[in-house]
Amino acid sequence: IFSYSDPYVKLSLYVADENRELALVQTKTIKKTLNPKWNEEFYFRVNPSNHRLLFEVFDENRLITV
C-alpha cells in the first residue's frame, strides 16, 4: 500500500458516435515511481468533433481477480 508503482498508459482513439476503436498504443512501463515521465510521442489523426481519445493509467504489478 505504501510502495511504488510500475505505471504505464494505454491510449485508445475511438469514433465518438459508434464507440468503435480505431487505434490503440501503450507506453513503456516506468519502474518504481509515483511520478512517471514517459517522454514518448504517439501520433493520431483526430477530428475533435468525430473522435475521442481515452487515456488509461495502469500499474504493471497490480493483480486483478475476477
Short mmCIF file of C-alpha atoms in Angstrom, two decimals:
data_model
loop_
_atom_site.label_atom_id
_atom_site.label_comp_id
_atom_site.label_asym_id
_atom_site.label_seq_id
_atom_site.Cartn_x
_atom_site.Cartn_y
_atom_site.Cartn_z
CA ILE A 1 0.00 0.00 0.00
CA PHE A 2 2.96 2.35 0.61
CA SER A 3 5.16 1.02 -2.16
CA TYR A 4 5.98 2.44 -5.56
CA SER A 5 4.07 1.67 -8.72
CA ASP A 6 5.19 0.47 -12.13
CA PRO A 7 2.86 2.62 -14.24
CA TYR A 8 2.09 2.55 -17.94
CA VAL A 9 -0.62 4.17 -20.08
CA LYS A 10 -2.90 2.81 -22.78
CA LEU A 11 -4.17 5.37 -25.31
CA SER A 12 -7.19 4.50 -27.43
CA LEU A 13 -8.71 6.50 -30.27
CA TYR A 14 -12.45 6.00 -30.75
CA VAL A 15 -15.13 7.08 -33.20
CA ALA A 16 -17.33 9.07 -30.81
CA ASP A 17 -20.81 8.09 -32.03
CA GLU A 18 -20.06 4.43 -32.75
CA ASN A 19 -17.78 3.70 -29.76
CA ARG A 20 -15.51 1.88 -32.25
CA GLU A 21 -11.79 1.71 -31.51
CA LEU A 22 -9.59 2.97 -34.35
CA ALA A 23 -6.15 2.77 -32.73
CA LEU A 24 -4.53 1.54 -29.54
CA VAL A 25 -0.98 2.21 -28.30
CA GLN A 26 0.76 1.59 -25.00
CA THR A 27 3.65 3.39 -23.32
CA LYS A 28 6.64 1.70 -21.79
CA THR A 29 6.43 0.81 -18.11
CA ILE A 30 8.29 3.15 -15.79
CA LYS A 31 9.53 1.12 -12.84
CA LYS A 32 9.17 2.10 -9.17
CA THR A 33 7.74 5.60 -9.39
CA LEU A 34 4.68 7.57 -8.39
CA ASN A 35 5.62 10.45 -10.72
CA PRO A 36 6.29 8.89 -14.14
CA LYS A 37 7.56 10.82 -17.15
CA TRP A 38 7.26 8.81 -20.33
CA ASN A 39 8.67 11.28 -22.86
CA GLU A 40 7.13 9.23 -25.68
CA GLU A 41 5.33 10.52 -28.75
CA PHE A 42 2.34 8.97 -30.49
CA TYR A 43 0.62 10.45 -33.50
CA PHE A 44 -3.10 10.21 -34.15
CA ARG A 45 -5.11 11.89 -36.85
CA VAL A 46 -8.01 13.26 -34.83
CA ASN A 47 -11.14 15.17 -35.75
CA PRO A 48 -12.34 16.64 -32.41
CA SER A 49 -16.00 16.54 -33.42
CA ASN A 50 -15.88 12.85 -34.50
CA HIS A 51 -13.24 11.22 -32.32
CA ARG A 52 -12.38 10.82 -28.67
CA LEU A 53 -9.06 9.91 -27.10
CA LEU A 54 -9.05 7.73 -23.97
CA PHE A 55 -6.08 7.64 -21.57
CA GLU A 56 -5.97 4.76 -19.07
CA VAL A 57 -3.22 4.50 -16.44
CA PHE A 58 -2.34 1.06 -15.09
CA ASP A 59 0.11 -0.46 -12.62
CA GLU A 60 2.05 -3.36 -14.13
CA ASN A 61 2.22 -5.24 -10.82
CA ARG A 62 -1.44 -4.87 -9.94
CA LEU A 63 -3.16 -8.23 -9.66
CA ILE A 64 -6.78 -8.35 -10.79
CA THR A 65 -9.05 -11.08 -9.52
CA VAL A 66 -12.43 -11.80 -11.01
#
